[in-house]
Short mmCIF file of C-alpha atoms in Angstrom, two decimals:
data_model
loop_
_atom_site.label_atom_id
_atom_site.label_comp_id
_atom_site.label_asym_id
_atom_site.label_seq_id
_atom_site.Cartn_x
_atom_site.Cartn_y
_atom_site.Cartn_z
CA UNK A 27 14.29 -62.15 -10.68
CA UNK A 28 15.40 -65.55 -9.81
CA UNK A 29 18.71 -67.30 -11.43
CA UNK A 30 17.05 -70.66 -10.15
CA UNK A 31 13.92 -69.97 -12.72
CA UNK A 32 13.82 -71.87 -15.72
CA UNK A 33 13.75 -70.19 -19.14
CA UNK A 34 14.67 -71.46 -22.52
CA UNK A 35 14.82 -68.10 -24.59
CA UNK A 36 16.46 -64.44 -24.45
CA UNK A 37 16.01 -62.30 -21.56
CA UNK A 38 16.80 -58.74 -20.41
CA UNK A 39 18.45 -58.04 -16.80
CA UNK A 40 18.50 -53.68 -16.32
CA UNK A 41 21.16 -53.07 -14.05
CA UNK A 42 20.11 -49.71 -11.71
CA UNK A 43 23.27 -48.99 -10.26
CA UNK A 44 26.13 -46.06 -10.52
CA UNK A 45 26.15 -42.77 -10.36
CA UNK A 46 23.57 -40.15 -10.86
CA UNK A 47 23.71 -36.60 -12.19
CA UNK A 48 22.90 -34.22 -9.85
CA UNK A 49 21.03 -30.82 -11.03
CA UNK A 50 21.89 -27.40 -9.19
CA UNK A 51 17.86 -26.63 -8.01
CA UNK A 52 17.10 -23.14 -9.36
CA UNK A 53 18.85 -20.21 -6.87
CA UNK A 54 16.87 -16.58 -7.98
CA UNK A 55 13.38 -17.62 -7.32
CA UNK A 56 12.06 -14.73 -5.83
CA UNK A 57 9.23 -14.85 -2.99
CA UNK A 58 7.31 -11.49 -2.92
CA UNK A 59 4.29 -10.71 -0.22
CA UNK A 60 2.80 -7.86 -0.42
CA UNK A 61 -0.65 -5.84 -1.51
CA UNK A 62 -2.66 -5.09 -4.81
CA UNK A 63 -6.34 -3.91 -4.04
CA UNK A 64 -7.18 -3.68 -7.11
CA UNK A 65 -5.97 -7.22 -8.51
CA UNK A 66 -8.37 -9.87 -10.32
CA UNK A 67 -9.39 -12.11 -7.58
CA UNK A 68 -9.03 -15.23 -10.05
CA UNK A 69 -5.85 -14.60 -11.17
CA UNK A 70 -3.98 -13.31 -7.75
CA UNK A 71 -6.39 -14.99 -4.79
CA UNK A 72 -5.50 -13.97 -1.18
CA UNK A 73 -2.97 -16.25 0.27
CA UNK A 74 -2.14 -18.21 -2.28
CA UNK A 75 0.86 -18.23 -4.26
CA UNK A 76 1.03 -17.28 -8.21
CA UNK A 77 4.18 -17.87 -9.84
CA UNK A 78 4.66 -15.15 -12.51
CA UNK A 79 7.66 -14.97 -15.14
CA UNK A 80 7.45 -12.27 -16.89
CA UNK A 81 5.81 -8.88 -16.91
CA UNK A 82 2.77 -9.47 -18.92
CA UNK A 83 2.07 -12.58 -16.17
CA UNK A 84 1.32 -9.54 -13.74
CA UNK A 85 -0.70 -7.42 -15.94
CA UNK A 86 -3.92 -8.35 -14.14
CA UNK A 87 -2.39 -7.27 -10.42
CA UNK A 88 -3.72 -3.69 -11.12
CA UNK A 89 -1.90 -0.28 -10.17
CA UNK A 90 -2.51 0.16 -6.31
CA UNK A 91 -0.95 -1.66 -3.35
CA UNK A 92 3.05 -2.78 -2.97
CA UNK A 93 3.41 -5.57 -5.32
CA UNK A 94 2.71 -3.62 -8.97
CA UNK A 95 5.64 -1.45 -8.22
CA UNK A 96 7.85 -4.05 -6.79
CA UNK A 97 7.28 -6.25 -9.84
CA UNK A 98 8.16 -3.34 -11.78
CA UNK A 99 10.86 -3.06 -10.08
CA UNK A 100 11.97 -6.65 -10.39
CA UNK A 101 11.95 -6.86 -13.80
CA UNK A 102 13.65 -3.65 -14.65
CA UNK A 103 16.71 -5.96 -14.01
CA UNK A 104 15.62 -8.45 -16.56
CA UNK A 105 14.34 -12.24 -16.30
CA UNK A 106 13.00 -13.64 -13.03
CA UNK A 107 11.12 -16.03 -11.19
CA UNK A 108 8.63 -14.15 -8.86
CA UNK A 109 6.69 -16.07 -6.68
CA UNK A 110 3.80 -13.72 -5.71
CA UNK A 111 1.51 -13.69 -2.49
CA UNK A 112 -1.22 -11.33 -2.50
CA UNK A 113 -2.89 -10.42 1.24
CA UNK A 114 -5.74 -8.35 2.04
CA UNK A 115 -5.77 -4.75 2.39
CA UNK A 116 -5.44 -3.00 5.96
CA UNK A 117 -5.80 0.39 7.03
CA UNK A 118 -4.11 0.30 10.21
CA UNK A 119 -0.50 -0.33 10.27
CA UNK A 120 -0.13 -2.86 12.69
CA UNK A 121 -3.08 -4.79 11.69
CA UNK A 122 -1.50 -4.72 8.11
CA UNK A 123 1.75 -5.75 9.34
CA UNK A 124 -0.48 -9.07 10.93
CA UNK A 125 -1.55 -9.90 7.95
CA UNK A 126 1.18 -9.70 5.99
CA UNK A 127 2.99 -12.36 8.91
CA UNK A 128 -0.33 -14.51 8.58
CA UNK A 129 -0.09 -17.95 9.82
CA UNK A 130 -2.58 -20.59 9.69
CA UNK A 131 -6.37 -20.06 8.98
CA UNK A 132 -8.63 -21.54 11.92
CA UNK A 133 -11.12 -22.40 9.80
CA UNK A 134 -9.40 -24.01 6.86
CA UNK A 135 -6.02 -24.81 7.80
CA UNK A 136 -4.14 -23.15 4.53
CA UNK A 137 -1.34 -20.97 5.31
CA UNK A 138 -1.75 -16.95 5.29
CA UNK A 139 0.65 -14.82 4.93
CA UNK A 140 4.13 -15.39 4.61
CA UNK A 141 3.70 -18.36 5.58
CA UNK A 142 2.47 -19.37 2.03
CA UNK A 143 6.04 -19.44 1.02
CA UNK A 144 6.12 -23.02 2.46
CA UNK A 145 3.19 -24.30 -0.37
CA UNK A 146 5.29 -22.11 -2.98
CA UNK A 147 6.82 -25.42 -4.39
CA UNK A 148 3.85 -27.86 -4.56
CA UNK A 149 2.00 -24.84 -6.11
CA UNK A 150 3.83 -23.36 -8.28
CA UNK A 151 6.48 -26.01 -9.27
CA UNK A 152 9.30 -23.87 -7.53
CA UNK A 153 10.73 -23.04 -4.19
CA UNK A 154 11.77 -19.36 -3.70
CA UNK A 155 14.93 -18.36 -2.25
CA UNK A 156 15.28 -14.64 -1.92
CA UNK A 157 11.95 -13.01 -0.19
CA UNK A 158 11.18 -9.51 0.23
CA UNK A 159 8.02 -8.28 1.37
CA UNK A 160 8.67 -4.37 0.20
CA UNK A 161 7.13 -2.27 2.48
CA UNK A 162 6.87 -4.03 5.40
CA UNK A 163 10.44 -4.72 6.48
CA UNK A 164 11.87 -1.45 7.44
CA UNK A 165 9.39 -0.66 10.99
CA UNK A 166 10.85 -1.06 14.47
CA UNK A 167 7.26 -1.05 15.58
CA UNK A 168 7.23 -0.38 19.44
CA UNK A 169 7.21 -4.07 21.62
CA UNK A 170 8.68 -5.29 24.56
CA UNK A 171 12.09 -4.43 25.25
CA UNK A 172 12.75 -6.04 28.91
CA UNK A 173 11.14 -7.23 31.56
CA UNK A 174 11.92 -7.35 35.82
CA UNK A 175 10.91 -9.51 38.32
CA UNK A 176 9.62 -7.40 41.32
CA UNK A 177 8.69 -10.58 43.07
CA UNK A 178 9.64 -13.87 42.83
CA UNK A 179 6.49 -15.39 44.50
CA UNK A 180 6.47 -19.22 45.64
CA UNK A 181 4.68 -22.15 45.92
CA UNK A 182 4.56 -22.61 42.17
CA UNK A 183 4.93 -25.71 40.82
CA UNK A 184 3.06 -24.49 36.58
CA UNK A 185 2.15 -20.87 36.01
CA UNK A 186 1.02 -18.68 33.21
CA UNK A 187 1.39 -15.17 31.99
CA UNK A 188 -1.65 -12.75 30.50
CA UNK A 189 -0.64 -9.39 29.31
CA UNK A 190 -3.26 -6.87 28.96
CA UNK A 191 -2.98 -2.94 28.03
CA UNK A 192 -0.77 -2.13 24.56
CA UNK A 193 -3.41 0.21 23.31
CA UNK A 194 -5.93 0.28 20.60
CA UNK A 195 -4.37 -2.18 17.74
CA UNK A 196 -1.44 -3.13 19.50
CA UNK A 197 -0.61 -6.80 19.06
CA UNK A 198 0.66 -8.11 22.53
CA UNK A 199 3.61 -10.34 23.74
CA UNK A 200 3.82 -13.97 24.16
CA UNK A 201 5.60 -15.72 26.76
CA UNK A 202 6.08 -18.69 28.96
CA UNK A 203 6.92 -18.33 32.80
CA UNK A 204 10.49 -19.70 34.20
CA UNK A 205 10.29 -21.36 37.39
CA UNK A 206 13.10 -22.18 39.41
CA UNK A 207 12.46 -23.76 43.39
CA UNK A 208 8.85 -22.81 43.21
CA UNK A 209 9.63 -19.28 42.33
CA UNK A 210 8.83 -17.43 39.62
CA UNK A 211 12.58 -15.76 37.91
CA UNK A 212 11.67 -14.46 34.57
CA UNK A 213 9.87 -14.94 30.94
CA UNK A 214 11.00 -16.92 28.12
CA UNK A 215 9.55 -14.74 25.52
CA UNK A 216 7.80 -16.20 21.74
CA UNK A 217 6.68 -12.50 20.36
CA UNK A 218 7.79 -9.71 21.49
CA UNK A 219 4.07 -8.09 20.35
CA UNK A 220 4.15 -4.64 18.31
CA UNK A 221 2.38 -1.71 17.81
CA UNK A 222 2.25 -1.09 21.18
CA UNK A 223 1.22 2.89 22.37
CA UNK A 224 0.26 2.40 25.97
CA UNK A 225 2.09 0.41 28.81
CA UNK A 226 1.39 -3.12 28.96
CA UNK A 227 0.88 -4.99 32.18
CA UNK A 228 1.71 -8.66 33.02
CA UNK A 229 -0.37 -10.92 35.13
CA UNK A 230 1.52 -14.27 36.67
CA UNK A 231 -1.15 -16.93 37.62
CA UNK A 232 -0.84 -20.55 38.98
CA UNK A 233 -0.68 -22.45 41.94
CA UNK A 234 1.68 -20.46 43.50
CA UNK A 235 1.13 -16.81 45.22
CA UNK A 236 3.34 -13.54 45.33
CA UNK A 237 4.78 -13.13 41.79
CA UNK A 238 5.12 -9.75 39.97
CA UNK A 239 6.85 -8.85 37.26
CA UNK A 240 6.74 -5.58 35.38
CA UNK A 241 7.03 -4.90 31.35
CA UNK A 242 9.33 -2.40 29.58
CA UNK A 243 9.04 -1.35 26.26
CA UNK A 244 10.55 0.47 23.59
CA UNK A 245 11.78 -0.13 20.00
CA UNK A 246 11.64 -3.53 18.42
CA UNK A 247 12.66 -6.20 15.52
CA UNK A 248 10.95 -5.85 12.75
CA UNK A 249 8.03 -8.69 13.29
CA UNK A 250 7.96 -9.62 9.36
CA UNK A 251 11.68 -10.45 9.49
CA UNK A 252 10.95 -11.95 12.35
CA UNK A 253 8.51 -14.51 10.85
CA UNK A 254 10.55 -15.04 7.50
CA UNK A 255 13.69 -16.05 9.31
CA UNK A 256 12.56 -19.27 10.84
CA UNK A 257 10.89 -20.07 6.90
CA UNK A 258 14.57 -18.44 5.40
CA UNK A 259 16.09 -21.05 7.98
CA UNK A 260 13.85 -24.10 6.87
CA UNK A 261 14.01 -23.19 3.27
CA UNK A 262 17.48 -22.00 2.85
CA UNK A 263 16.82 -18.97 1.78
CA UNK A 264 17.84 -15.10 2.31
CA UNK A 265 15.69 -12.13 3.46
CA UNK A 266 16.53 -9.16 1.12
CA UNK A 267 15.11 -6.49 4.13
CA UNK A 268 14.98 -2.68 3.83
CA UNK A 269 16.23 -0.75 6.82
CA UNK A 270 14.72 2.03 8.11
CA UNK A 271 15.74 4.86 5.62
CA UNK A 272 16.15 7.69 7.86
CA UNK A 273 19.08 8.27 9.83
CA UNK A 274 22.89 5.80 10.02
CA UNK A 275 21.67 5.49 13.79
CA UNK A 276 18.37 4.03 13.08
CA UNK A 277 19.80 1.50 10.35
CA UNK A 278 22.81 0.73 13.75
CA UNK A 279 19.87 -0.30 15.52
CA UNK A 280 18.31 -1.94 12.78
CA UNK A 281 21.51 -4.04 12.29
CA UNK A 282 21.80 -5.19 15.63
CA UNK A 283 18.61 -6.90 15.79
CA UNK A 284 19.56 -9.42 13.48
CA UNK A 285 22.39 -11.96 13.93
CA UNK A 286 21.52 -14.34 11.38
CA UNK A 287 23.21 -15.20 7.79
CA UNK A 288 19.65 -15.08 6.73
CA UNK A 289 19.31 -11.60 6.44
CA UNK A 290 20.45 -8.99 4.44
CA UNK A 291 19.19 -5.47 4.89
CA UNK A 292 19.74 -2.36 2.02
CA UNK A 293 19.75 0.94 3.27
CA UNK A 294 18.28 3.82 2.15
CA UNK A 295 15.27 3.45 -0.37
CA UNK A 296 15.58 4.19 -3.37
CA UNK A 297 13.84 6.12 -6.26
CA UNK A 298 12.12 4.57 -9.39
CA UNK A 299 9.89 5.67 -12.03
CA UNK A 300 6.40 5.54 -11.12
CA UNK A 301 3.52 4.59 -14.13
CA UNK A 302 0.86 6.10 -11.56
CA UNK A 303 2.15 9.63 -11.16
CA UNK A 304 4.49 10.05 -14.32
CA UNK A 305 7.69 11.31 -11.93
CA UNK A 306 10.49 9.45 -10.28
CA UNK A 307 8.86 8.38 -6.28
CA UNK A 308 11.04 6.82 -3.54
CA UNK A 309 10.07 2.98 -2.52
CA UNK A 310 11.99 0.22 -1.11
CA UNK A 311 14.94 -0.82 -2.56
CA UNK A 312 14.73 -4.63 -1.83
CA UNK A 313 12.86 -5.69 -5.19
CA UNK A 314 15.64 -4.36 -7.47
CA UNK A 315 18.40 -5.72 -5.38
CA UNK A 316 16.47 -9.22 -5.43
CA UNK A 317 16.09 -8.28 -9.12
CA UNK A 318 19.64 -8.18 -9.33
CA UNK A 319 20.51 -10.96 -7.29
CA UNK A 320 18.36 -12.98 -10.11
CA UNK A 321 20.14 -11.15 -13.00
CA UNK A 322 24.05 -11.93 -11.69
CA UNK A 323 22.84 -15.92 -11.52
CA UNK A 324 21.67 -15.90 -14.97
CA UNK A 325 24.27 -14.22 -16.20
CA UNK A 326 27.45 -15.30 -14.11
CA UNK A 327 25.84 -18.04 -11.57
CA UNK A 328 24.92 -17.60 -7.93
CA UNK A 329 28.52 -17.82 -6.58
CA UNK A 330 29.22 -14.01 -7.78
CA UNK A 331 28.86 -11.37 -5.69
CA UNK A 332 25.68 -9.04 -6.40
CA UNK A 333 27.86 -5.85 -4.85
CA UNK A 334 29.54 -3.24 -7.30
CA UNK A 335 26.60 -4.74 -10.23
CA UNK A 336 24.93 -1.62 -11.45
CA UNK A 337 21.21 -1.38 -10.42
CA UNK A 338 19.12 -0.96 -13.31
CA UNK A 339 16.06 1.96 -13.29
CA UNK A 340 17.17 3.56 -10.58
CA UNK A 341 16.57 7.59 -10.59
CA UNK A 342 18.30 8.04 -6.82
CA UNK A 343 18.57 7.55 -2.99
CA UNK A 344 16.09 8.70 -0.67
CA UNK A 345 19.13 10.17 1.67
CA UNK A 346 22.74 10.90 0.68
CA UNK A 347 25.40 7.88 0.94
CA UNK A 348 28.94 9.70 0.14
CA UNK A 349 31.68 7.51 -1.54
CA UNK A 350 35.15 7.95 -2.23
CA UNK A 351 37.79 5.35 -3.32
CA UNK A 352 40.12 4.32 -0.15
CA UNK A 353 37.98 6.43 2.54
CA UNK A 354 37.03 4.45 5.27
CA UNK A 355 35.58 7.37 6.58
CA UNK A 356 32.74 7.41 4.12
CA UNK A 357 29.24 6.66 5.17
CA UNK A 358 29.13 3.62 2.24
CA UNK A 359 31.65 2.30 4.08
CA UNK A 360 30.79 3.05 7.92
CA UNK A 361 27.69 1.23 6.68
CA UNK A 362 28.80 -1.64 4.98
CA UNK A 363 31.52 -2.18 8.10
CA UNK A 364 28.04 -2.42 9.90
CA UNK A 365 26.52 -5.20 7.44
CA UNK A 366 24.50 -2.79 5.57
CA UNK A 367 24.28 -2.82 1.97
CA UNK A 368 23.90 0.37 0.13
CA UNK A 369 24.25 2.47 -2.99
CA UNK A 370 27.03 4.42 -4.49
CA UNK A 371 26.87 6.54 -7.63
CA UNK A 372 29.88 6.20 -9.80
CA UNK A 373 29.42 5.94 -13.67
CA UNK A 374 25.32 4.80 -12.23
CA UNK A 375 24.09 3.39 -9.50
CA UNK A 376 25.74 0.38 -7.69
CA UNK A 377 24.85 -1.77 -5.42
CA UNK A 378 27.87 -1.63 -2.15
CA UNK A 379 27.92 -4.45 0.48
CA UNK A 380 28.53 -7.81 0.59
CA UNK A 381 28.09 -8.85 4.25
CA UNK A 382 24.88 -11.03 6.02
CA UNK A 383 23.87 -9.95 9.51
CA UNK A 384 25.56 -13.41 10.42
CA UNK A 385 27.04 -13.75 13.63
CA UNK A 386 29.40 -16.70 12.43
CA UNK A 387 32.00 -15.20 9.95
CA UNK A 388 32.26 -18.46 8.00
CA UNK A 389 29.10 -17.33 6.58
CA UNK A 390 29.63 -13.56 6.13
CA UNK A 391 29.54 -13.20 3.15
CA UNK A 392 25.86 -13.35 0.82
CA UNK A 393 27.41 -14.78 -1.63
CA UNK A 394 28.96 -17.74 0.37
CA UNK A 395 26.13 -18.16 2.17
CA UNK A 396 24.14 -18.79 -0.77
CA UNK A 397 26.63 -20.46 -2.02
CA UNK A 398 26.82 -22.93 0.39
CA UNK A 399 22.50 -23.31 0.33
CA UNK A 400 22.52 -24.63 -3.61
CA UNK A 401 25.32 -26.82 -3.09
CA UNK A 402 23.35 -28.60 0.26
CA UNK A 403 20.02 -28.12 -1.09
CA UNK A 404 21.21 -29.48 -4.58
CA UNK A 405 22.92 -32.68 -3.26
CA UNK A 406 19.72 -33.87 -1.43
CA UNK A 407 17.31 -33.02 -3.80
CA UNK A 408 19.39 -35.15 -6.09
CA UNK A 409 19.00 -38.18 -3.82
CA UNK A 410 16.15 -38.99 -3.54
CA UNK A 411 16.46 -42.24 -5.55
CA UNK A 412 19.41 -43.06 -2.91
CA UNK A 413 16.58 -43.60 -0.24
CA UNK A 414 14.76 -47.24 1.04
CA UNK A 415 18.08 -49.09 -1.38
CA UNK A 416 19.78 -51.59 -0.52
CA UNK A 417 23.30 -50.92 2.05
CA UNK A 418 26.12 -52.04 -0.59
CA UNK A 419 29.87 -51.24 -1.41
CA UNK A 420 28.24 -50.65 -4.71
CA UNK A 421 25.42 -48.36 -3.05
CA UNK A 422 28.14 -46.29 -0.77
CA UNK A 423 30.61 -46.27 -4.22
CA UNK A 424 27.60 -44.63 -6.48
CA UNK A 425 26.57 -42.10 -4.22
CA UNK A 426 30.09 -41.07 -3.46
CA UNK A 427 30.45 -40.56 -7.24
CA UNK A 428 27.75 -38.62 -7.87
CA UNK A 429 28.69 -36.41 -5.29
CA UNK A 430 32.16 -35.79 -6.38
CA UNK A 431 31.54 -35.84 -10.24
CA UNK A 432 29.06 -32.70 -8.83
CA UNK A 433 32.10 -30.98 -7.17
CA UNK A 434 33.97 -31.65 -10.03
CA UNK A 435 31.64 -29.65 -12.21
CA UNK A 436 31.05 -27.08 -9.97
CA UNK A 437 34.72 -26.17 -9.71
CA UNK A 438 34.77 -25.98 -13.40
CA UNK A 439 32.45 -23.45 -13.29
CA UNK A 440 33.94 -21.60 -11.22
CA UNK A 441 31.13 -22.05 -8.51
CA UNK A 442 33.98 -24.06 -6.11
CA UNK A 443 37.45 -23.78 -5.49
CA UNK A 444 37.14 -28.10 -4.61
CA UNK A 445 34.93 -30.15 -3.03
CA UNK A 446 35.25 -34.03 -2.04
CA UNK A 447 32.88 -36.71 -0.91
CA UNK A 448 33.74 -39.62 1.75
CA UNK A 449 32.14 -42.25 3.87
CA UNK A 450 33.67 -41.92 7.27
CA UNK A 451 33.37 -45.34 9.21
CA UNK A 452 32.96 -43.54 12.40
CA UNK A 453 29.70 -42.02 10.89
CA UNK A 454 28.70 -45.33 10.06
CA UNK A 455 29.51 -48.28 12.66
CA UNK A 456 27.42 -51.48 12.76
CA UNK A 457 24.88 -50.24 14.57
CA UNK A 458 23.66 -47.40 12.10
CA UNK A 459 23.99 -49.55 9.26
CA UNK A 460 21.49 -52.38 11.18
CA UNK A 461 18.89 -49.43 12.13
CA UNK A 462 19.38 -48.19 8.34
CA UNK A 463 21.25 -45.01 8.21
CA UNK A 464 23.95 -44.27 6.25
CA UNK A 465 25.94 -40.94 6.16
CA UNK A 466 28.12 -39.35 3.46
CA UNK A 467 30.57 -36.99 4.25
CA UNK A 468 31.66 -34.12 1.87
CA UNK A 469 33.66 -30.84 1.81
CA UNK A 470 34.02 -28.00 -0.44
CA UNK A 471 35.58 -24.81 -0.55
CA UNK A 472 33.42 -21.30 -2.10
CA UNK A 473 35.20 -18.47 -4.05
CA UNK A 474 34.88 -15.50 -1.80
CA UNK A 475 34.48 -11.52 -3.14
CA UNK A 476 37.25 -10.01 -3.20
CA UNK A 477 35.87 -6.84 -0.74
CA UNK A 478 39.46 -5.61 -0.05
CA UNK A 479 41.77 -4.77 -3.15
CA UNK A 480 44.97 -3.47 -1.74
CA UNK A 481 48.16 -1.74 -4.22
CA UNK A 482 51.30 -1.41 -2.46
CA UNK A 483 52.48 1.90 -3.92
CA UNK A 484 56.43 2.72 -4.04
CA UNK A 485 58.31 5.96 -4.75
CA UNK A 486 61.50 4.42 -6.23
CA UNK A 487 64.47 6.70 -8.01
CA UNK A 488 65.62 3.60 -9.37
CA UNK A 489 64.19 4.32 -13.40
CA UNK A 490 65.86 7.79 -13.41
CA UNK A 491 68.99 5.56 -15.05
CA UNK A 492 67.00 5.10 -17.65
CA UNK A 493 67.19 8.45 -18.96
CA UNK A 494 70.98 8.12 -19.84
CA UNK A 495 70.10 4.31 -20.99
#
């Protein structure tokens, strides 16, 4: 519109400016991979993701496989999202295990696997951000452990590694070679390979002439965890994984292959009610813990702790966990002081642990972490209209408000202790403002559980007046 332009009459000017309101995106989507044989092809396809939200959604998945029993298990909690991905059937552990990580088909070019998760929102409307692929997540299948340079070689100026051996279904390593000076000094490894039975034997080619290096291998991250992080990472979301279920050691070594706020691993399975063989049979524990997870943000918002909630359906725990109030001797606790979440038995079955395998403690806690994901994910989701405007007081003003009138109602909720938005002029000089980027600062501060309640008992004669009062 022109002011110059002549009119004789009545006209309407819409002013598009100040602030927006900006909508916390949905936190208890839940992503679930997994099996179902027996499901109708039409309704549940192979990689390709079917949002369900409520039991009778599912009733076509059939009765074999991991998903009917982890959608049971789901909604034993109560109302959920549950973004399902159905793969193919596998006899052969490792080869199931590859499917279930998937990737990209050669011929088509649709995701497989896991990797669906990332056309879960175009799909189905909705982005999930707890996944669990029941199951699958608990093997340390056997991969490489280490590797040693017997020979450094030289003359090398690009070389390449082939590994060969493994055994029958083994999935092999990836790497790339370091070279340092012409000489071959180690392997920047991509996969780390599974399933391996049989030694597995490393071949250095190039230009160059000399180089050996020889493989080691033993016990190794779980390779579905492995693949979810990096979408956990670009989705901001959390990996509900089950640990091994056998021993405290094994879940130790579990633990300590993870270092990311990503994941958080339950220990032992537990047991649930089985429609197939009328008795109570032990499976993984992660769908009713990301059952849970869903049922404590509907019902008190995804700030609150899922720990000490009581899981619903649950008939036991595949090993024993003891408890006691103020032991820190108890295996609950020795695992929980390990980031492992488990179950204790007191009045029914709790969930007990609140810690991420992070390795930064500002993000130790599941709760903040997640926390900290809605808030982030929320803020830009909201923004969208903020993008291609014009670079105005009044553009840097509205944002700004939006932002804090967010914080504002966030910490009325409960969600955040305070939060505060600001544009910091050393974020934006000239020169970003001419090349078109802006940047808006802002802060806020998460409630955190309260894991540690401490009474300060005294043994006082002081009342004994009292009696002659």
């Amino acid at each position: 519109m022109s002011l110059t332009d002549f009119l004789h009459g009545v006209e309407t000017v819409v002013v598009d400016s100040g602030p927006r309101p900006i909508q916390t995106v949905r936190s208890s989507v839940i992503g679930l991979i997994g099996t179902a044989p027996e499901a109708n092809e039409v309704a549940f396809p192979l990689d390709f993701p079917v949002l369900v939200n409520r039991r009778q959604a599912a009733a076509m998945i059939g009765k074999t496989g991991t998903l009917p029993q982890a959608i049971d298990a789901i909604y034993d909690q109560g109302g959920a999202l549950i973004v399902v991905i159905r793969v193919a059937d596998a006899e052969q552990e490792n080869a199931q295990l590859s499917k279930v990580i998937g990737g990209v088909d050669a011929e088509t070019g649709a995701f497989t696997g896991v990797h669906v998760l990332r056309a879960a929102e175009a799909e189905c409307g909705v982005a999930p951000m707890i996944f669990i692929a029941p199951g699958f997540t608990h093997q340390r299948p056997i991969g490489v452990s280490g590797h040693t340079v017997t020979a450094q070689g030289n003359g090398y100026t690009h070389a390449e590694v082939t590994f060969t051996g493994g055994g029958v279904g083994a999935v092999l390593p990836s790497a790339t070679v370091i070279l340092t000076n012409g000489k071959v000094t180690g392997l920047d490894f991509t996969s780390l390979g599974y399933g391996i039975v049989s030694p597995v034997t490393a071949q250095i080619s190039g230009d160059g002439v000399g180089a050996a290096i020889s493989i080691q291998t033993g016990a190794s991250a779980n390779p579905v965890v492995g693949e979810l992080k990096q979408l956990a990472d670009a989705m901001k979301a959390h990996i509900i994984a089950d640990g091994p279920a056998t021993t405290d050691s094994a879940a130790f070594s579990y633990r300590n292959d993870h270092g990311t706020r990503r994941v958080y691993i339950v220990d032992p399975k537990v047991s649930g009610w089985s429609v197939k063989t009328n008795t109570y049979a032990i499976e993984p524990a992660s769908p009713r813990v990301a059952g849970l997870i869903a049922r404590v943000d509907n019902v008190s918002g995804f700030w609150e702790s899922p720990s000490n909630k009581e899981v619903y359906g649950m008939g036991g725990i595949s090993r024993p966990i003891d408890y006691a109030y103020g032991d820190k001797n108890s295996r609950a606790n020795i695992l929980n002081e390990n980031q492992i979440a488990t179950f204790i038995r007191d009045d029914g079955w709790y969930l007990w642990g609140n810690r991420t395998c992070s390795a930064d403690e500002k993000f130790a806690f599941l709760s903040v972490s997640r926390t900290a994901d809605m808030i982030d994910i929320s803020i830009a989701k909201a923004h969208r209209w903020a993008v291609d405007r014009s670079i105005t007081k009044n553009y840097l003003d509205d944002v700004t408000a939006s932002v804090k009138a967010y914080m504002r109602q966030l910490k009325t909720k409960g969600a955040i202790l305070g939060g505060d938005c600001w544009v910091d002029p050393e974020f934006n000089t000239e020169a970003d403002i001419t090349q078109g980027h802006v940047t808006f600062s802002y802060d806020f501060t998460p409630p955190y559980p309260a894991e540690r309640v401490t009474f300060r008992s005294h043994l006082v004669s002081d009342y004994i007046r009292n009696l002659f009062a």
